[in-house]
PDB file of C-alpha atoms and ligand atoms in Angstrom:
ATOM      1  CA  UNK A   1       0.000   0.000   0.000  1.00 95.00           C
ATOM      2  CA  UNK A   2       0.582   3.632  -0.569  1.00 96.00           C
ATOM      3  CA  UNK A   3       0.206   6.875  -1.127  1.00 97.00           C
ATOM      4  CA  UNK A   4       0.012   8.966  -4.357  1.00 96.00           C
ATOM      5  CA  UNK A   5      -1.249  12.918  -4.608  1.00 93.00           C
ATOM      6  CA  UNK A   6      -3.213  12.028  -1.434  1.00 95.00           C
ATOM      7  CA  UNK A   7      -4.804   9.262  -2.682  1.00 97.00           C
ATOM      8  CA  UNK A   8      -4.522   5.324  -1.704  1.00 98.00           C
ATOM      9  CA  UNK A   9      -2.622   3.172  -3.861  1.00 97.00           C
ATOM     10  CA  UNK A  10      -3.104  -0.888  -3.186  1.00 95.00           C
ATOM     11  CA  UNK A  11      -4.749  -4.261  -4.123  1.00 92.00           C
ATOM     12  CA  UNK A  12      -8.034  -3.727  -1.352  1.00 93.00           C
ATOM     13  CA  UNK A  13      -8.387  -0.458  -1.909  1.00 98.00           C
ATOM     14  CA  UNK A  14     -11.672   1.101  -3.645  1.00 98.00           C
ATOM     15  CA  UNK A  15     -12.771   4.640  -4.321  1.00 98.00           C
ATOM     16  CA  UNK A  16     -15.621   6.351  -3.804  1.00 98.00           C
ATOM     17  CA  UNK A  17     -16.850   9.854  -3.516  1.00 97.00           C
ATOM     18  CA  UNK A  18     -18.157  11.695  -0.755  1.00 98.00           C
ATOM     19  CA  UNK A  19     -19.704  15.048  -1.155  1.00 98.00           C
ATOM     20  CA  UNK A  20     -19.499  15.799   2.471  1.00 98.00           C
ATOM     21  CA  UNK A  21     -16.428  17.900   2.640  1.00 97.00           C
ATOM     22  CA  UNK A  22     -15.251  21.834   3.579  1.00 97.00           C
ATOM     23  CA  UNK A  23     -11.976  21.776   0.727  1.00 96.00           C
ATOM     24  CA  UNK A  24      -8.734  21.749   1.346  1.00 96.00           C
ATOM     25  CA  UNK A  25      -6.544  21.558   4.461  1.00 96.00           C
ATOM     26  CA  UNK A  26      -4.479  24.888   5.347  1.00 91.00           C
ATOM     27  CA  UNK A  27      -1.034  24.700   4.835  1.00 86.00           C
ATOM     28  CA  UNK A  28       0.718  21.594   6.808  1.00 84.00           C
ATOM     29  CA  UNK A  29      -2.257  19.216   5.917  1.00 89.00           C
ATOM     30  CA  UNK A  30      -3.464  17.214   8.715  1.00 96.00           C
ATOM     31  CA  UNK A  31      -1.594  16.508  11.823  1.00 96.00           C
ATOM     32  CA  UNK A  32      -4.039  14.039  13.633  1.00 98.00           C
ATOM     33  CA  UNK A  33      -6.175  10.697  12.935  1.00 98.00           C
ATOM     34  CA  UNK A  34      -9.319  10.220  14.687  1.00 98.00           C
ATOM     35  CA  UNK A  35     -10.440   6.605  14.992  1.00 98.00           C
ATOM     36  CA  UNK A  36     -14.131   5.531  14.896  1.00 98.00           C
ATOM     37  CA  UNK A  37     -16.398   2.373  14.762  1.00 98.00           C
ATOM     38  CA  UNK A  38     -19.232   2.483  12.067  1.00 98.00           C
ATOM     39  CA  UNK A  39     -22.024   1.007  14.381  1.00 98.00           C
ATOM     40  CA  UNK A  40     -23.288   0.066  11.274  1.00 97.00           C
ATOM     41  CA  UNK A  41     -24.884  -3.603   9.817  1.00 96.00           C
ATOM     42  CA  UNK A  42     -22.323  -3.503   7.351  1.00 97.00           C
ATOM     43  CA  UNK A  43     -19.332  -1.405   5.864  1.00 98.00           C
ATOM     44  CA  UNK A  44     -21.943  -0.702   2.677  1.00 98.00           C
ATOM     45  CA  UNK A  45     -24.482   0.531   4.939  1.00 97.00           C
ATOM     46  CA  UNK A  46     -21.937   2.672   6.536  1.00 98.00           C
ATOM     47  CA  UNK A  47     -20.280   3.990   3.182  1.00 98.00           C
ATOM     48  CA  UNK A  48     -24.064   5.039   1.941  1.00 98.00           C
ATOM     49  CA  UNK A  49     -24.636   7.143   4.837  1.00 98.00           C
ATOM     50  CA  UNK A  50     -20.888   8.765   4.834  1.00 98.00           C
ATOM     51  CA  UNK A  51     -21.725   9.531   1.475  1.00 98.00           C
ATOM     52  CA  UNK A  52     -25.472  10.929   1.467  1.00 98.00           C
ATOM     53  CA  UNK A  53     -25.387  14.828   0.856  1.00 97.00           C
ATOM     54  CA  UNK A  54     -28.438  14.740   3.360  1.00 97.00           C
ATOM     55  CA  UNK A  55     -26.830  12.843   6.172  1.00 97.00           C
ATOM     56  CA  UNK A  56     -23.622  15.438   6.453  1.00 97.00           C
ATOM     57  CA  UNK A  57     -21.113  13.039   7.453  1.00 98.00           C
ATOM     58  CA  UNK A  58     -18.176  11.631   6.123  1.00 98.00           C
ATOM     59  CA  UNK A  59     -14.702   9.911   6.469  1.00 98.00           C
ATOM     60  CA  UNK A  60     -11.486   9.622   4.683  1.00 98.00           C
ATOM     61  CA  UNK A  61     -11.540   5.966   4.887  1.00 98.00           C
ATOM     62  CA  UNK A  62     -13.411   2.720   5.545  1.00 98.00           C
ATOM     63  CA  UNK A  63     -11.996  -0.521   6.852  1.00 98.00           C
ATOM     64  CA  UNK A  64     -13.979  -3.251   6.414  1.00 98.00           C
ATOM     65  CA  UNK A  65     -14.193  -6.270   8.526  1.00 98.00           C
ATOM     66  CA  UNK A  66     -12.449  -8.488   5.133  1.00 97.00           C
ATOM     67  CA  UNK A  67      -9.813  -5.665   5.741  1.00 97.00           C
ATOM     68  CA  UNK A  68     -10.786  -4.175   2.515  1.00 98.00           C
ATOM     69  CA  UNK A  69     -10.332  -0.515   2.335  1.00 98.00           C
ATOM     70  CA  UNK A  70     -12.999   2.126   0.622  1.00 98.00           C
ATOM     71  CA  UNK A  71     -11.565   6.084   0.148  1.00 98.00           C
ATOM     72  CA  UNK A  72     -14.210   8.381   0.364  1.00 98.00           C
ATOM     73  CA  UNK A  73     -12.111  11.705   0.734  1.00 98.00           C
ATOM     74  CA  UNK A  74      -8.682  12.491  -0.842  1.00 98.00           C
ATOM     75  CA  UNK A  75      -6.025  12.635   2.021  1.00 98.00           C
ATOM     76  CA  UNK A  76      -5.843  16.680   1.420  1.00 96.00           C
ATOM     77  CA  UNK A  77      -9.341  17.449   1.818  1.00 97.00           C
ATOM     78  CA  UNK A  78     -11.335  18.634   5.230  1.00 98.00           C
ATOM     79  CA  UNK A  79     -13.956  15.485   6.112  1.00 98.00           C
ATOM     80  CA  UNK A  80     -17.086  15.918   8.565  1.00 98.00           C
ATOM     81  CA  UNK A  81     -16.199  13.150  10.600  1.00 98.00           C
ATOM     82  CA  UNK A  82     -15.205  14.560  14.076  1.00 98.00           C
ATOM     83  CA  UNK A  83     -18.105  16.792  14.874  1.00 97.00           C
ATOM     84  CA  UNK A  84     -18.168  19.022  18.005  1.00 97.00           C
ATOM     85  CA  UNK A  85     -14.785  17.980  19.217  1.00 98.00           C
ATOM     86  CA  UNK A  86     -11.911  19.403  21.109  1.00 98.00           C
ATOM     87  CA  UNK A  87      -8.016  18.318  22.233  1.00 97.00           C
ATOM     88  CA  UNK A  88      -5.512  19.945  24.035  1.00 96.00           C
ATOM     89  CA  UNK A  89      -6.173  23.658  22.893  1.00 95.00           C
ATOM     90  CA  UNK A  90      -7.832  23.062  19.498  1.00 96.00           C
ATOM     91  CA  UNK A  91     -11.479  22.459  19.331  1.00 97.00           C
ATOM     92  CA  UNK A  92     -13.665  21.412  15.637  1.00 97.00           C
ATOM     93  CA  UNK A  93     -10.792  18.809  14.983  1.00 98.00           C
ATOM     94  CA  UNK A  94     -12.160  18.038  11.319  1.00 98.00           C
ATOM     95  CA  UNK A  95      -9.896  20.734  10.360  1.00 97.00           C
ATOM     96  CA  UNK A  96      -6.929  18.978  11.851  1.00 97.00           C
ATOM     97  CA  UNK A  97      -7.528  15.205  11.206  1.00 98.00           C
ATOM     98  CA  UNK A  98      -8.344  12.508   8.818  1.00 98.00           C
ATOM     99  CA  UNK A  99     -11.025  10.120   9.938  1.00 98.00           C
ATOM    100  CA  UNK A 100     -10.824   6.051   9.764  1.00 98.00           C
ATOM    101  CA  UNK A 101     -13.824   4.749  10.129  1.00 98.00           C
ATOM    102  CA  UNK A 102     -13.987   0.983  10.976  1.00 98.00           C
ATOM    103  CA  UNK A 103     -16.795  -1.688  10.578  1.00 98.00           C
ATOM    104  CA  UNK A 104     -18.153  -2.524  14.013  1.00 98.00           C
ATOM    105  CA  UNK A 105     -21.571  -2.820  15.681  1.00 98.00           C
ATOM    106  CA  UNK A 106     -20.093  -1.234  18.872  1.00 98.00           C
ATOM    107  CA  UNK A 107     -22.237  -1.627  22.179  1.00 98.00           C
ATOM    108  CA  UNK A 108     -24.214  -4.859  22.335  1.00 98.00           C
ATOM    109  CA  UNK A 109     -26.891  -5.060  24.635  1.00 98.00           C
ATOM    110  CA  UNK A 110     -27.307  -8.509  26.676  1.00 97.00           C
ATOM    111  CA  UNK A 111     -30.332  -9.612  27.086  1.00 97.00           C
ATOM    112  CA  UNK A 112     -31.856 -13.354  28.341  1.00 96.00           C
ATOM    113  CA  UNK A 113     -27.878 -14.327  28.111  1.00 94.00           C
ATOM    114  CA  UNK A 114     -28.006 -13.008  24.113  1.00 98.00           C
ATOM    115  CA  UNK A 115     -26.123 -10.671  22.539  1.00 98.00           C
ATOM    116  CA  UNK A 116     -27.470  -7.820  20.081  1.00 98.00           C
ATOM    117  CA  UNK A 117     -26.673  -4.365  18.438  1.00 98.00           C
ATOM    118  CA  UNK A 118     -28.523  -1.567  18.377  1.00 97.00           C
ATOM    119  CA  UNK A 119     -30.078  -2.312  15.374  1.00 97.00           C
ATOM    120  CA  UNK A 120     -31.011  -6.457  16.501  1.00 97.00           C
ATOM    121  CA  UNK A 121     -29.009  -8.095  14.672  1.00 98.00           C
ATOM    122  CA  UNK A 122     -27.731 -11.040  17.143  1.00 98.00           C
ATOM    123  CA  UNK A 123     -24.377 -11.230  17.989  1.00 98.00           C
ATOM    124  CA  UNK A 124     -22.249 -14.624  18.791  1.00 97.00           C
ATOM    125  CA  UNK A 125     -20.753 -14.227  21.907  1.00 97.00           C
ATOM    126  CA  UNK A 126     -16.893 -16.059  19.740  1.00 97.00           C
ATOM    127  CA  UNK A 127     -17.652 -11.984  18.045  1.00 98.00           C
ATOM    128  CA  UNK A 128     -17.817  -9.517  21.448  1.00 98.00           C
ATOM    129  CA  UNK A 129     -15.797  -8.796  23.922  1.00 98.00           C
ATOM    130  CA  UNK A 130     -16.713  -7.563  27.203  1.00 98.00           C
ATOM    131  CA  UNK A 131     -14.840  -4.219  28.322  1.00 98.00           C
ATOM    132  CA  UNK A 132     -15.184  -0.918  30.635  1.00 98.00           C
ATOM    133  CA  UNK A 133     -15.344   1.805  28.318  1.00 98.00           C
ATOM    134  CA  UNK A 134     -12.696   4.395  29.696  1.00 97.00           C
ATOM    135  CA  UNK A 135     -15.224   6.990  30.507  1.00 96.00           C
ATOM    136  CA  UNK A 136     -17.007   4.513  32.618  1.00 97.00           C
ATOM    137  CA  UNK A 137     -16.801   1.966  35.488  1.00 97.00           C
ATOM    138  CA  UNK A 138     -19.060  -1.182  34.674  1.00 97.00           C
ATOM    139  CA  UNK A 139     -18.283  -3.561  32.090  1.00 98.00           C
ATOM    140  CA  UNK A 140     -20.238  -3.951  28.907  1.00 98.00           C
ATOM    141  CA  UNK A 141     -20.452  -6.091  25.991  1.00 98.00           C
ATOM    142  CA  UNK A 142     -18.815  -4.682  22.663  1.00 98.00           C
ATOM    143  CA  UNK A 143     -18.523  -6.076  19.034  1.00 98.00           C
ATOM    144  CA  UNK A 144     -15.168  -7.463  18.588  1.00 98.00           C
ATOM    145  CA  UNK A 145     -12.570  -6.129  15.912  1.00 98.00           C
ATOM    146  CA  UNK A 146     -11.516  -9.415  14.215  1.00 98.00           C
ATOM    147  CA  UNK A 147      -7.153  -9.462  13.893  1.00 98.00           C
ATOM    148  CA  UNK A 148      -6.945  -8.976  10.245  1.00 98.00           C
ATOM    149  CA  UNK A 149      -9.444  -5.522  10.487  1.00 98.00           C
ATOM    150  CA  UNK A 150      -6.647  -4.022  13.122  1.00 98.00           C
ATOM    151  CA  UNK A 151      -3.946  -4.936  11.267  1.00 98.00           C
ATOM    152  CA  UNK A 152      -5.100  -3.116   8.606  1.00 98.00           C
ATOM    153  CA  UNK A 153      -5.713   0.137  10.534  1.00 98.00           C
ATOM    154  CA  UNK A 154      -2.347  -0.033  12.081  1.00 98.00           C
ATOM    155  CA  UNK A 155      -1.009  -0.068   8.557  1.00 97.00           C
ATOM    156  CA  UNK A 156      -3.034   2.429   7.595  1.00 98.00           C
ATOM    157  CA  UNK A 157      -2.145   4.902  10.645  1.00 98.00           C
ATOM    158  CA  UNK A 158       1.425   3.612  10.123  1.00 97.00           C
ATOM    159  CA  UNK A 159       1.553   4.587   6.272  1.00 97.00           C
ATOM    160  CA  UNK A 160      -0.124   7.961   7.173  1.00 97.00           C
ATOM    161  CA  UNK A 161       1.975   8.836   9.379  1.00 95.00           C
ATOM    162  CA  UNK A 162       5.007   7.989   6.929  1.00 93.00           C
ATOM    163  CA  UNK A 163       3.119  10.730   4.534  1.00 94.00           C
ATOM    164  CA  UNK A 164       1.616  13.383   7.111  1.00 95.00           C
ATOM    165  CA  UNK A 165       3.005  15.385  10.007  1.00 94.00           C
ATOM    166  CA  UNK A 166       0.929  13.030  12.303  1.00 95.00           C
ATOM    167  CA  UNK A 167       1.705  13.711  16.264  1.00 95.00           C
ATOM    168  CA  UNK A 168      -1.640  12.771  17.868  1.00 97.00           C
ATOM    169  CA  UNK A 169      -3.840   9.516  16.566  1.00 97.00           C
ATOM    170  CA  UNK A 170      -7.182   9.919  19.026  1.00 98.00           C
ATOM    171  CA  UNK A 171     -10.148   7.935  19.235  1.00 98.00           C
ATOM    172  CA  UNK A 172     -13.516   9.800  19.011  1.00 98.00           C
ATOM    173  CA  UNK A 173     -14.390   9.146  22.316  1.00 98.00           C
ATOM    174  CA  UNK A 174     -11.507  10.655  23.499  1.00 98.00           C
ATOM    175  CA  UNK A 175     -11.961  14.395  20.676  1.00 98.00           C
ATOM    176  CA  UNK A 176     -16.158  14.191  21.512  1.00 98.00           C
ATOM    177  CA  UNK A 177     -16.363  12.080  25.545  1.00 97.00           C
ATOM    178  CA  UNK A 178     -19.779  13.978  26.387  1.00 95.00           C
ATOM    179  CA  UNK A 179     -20.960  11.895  23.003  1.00 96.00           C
ATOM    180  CA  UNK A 180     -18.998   9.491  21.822  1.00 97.00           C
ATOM    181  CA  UNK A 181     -17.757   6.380  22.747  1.00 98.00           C
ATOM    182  CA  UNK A 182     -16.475   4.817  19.780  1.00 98.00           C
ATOM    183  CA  UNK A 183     -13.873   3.165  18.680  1.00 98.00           C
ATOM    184  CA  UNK A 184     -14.467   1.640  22.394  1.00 98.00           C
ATOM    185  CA  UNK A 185     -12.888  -0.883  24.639  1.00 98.00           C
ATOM    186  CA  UNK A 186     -13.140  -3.509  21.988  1.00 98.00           C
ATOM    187  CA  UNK A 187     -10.523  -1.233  20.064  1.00 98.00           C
ATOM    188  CA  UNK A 188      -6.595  -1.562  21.796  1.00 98.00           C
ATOM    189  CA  UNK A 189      -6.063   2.325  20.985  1.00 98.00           C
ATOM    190  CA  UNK A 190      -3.826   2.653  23.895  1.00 97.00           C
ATOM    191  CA  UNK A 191      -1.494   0.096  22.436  1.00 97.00           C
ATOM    192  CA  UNK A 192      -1.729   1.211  19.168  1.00 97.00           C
ATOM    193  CA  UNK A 193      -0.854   4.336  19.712  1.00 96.00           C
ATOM    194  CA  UNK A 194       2.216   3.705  21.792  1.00 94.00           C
ATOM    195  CA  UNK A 195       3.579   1.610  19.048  1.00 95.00           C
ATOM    196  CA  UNK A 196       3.032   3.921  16.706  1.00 94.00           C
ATOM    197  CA  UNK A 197       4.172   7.308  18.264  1.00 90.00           C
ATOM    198  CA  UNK A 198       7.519   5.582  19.420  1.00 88.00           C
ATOM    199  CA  UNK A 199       8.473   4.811  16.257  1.00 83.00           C
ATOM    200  CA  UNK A 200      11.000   6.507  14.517  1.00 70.00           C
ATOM    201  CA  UNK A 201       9.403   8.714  11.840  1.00 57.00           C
ATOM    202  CA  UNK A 202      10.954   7.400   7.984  1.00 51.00           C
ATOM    203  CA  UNK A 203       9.575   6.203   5.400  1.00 50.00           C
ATOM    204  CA  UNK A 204       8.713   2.334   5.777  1.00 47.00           C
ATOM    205  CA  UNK A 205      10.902   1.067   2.527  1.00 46.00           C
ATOM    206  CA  UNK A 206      14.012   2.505   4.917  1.00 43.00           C
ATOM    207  CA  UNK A 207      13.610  -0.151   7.211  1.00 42.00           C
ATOM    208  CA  UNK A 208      14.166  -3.112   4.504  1.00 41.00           C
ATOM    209  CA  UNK A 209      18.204  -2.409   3.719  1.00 43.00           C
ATOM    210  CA  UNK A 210      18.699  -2.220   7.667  1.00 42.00           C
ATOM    211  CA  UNK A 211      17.160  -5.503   8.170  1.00 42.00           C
ATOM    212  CA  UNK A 212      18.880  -7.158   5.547  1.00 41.00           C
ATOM    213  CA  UNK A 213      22.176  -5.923   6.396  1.00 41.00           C
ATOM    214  CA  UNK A 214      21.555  -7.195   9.836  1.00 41.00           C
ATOM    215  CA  UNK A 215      20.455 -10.891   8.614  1.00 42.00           C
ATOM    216  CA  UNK A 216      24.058 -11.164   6.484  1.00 40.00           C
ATOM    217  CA  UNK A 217      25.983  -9.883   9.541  1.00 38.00           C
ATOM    218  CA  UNK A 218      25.137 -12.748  11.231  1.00 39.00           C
ATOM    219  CA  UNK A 219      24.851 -15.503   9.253  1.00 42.00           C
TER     220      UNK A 219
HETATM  221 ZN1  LIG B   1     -17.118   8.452  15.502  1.00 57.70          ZN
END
């Protein structure tokens, strides 16, 4: 995977258009990703509302739970996916961030030992995880993110950050907590992120020479 005139370049990736934008990014581009869950049935369900003129929402990306990757916004362009928001001392992050959407159900309710999303659909229980939210105290049942899904976001936040002056990668819950709570216990954020932001900012193809170099020294 990569990225060309702020576009994504790679086998599962797909493009689509969004008309929910506000143009460009000022000068420096975007210097934060905010994570979300879909809480939709399906990653088409969630790609017809982030593109419906009427519904005013929108995200850069969407991860699918295959892995497969839809672009709804070019990389340099302002999406709506943040809404009233703040961090630190900025507040109306769209301005600041690209959004990653990623296809989950997100709170399940339990009921007579059953699992279901907001919208009914039953859940199997080998597909949610129980957590405590970080805004709250009591654990609750969550759809789970299957492996090859995060995988995919970390390479995605990874390559990003390889092509943007990323410093802060922030989980809606975290930009909107009187709100929001995705992308939600279910989602290792705090892990994610301090893999990511400890790594040493170059471009990914760097790393191959080094590696090799350090296989022949010692065999
Ligand atoms: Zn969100």
């Amino acid at each position: 995977m990569r990225i060309e005139g702020g576009r994504l370049v790679g086998e599962q990736v797909e493009h689509l258009s969004s008309p929910n934008h506000s143009g460009m990014f000022d000068a420096g581009g975007p210097d934060t990703l905010i994570l979300h869950y879909t809480a939709c049935g399906s990653a088409a369900s969630a790609i017809s509302i982030l593109s419906d003129p009427l519904r005013k929402v929108s995200a850069h990306l969407v991860v699918g739970r295959d892995g497969k990757i839809t672009q709804l916004l070019p990389f340099d362009t302002i999406g709506w996916h943040a809404g009233r928001s703040s961090w630190e001392t900025r507040s109306e992050l769209n301005q600041f961030s690209l959004g990653i959407e990623i296809d989950n159900a997100g709170r399940l309710e339990q009921r007579q030992g059953r699992l279901y999303t907001w919208f009914e659909r039953e859940i199997d229980r080998a597909d949610a995880v129980a957590g405590v939210h970080r805004h709250e105290d009591v654990s609750t049942w969550w759809h789970s993110y299957p492996p090859g899904q995060l995988a995919v976001v970390e390479d995605l936040c990874r390559l990003l950050r390889s092509s943007y002056p990323i410093q802060y990668i922030l989980g809606h819950e975290e930009v909107s907590p009187q709100r929001k709570v995705d992308p939600g216990p279910a989602f290792p954020l705090d892990e994610l992120r301090q893999r990511l932001l400890s790594e040493v900012e170059r471009p990914i193809a760097q790393s191959v020479p080094v590696a090799a170099e350090r296989r022949d020294s010692t065999s």
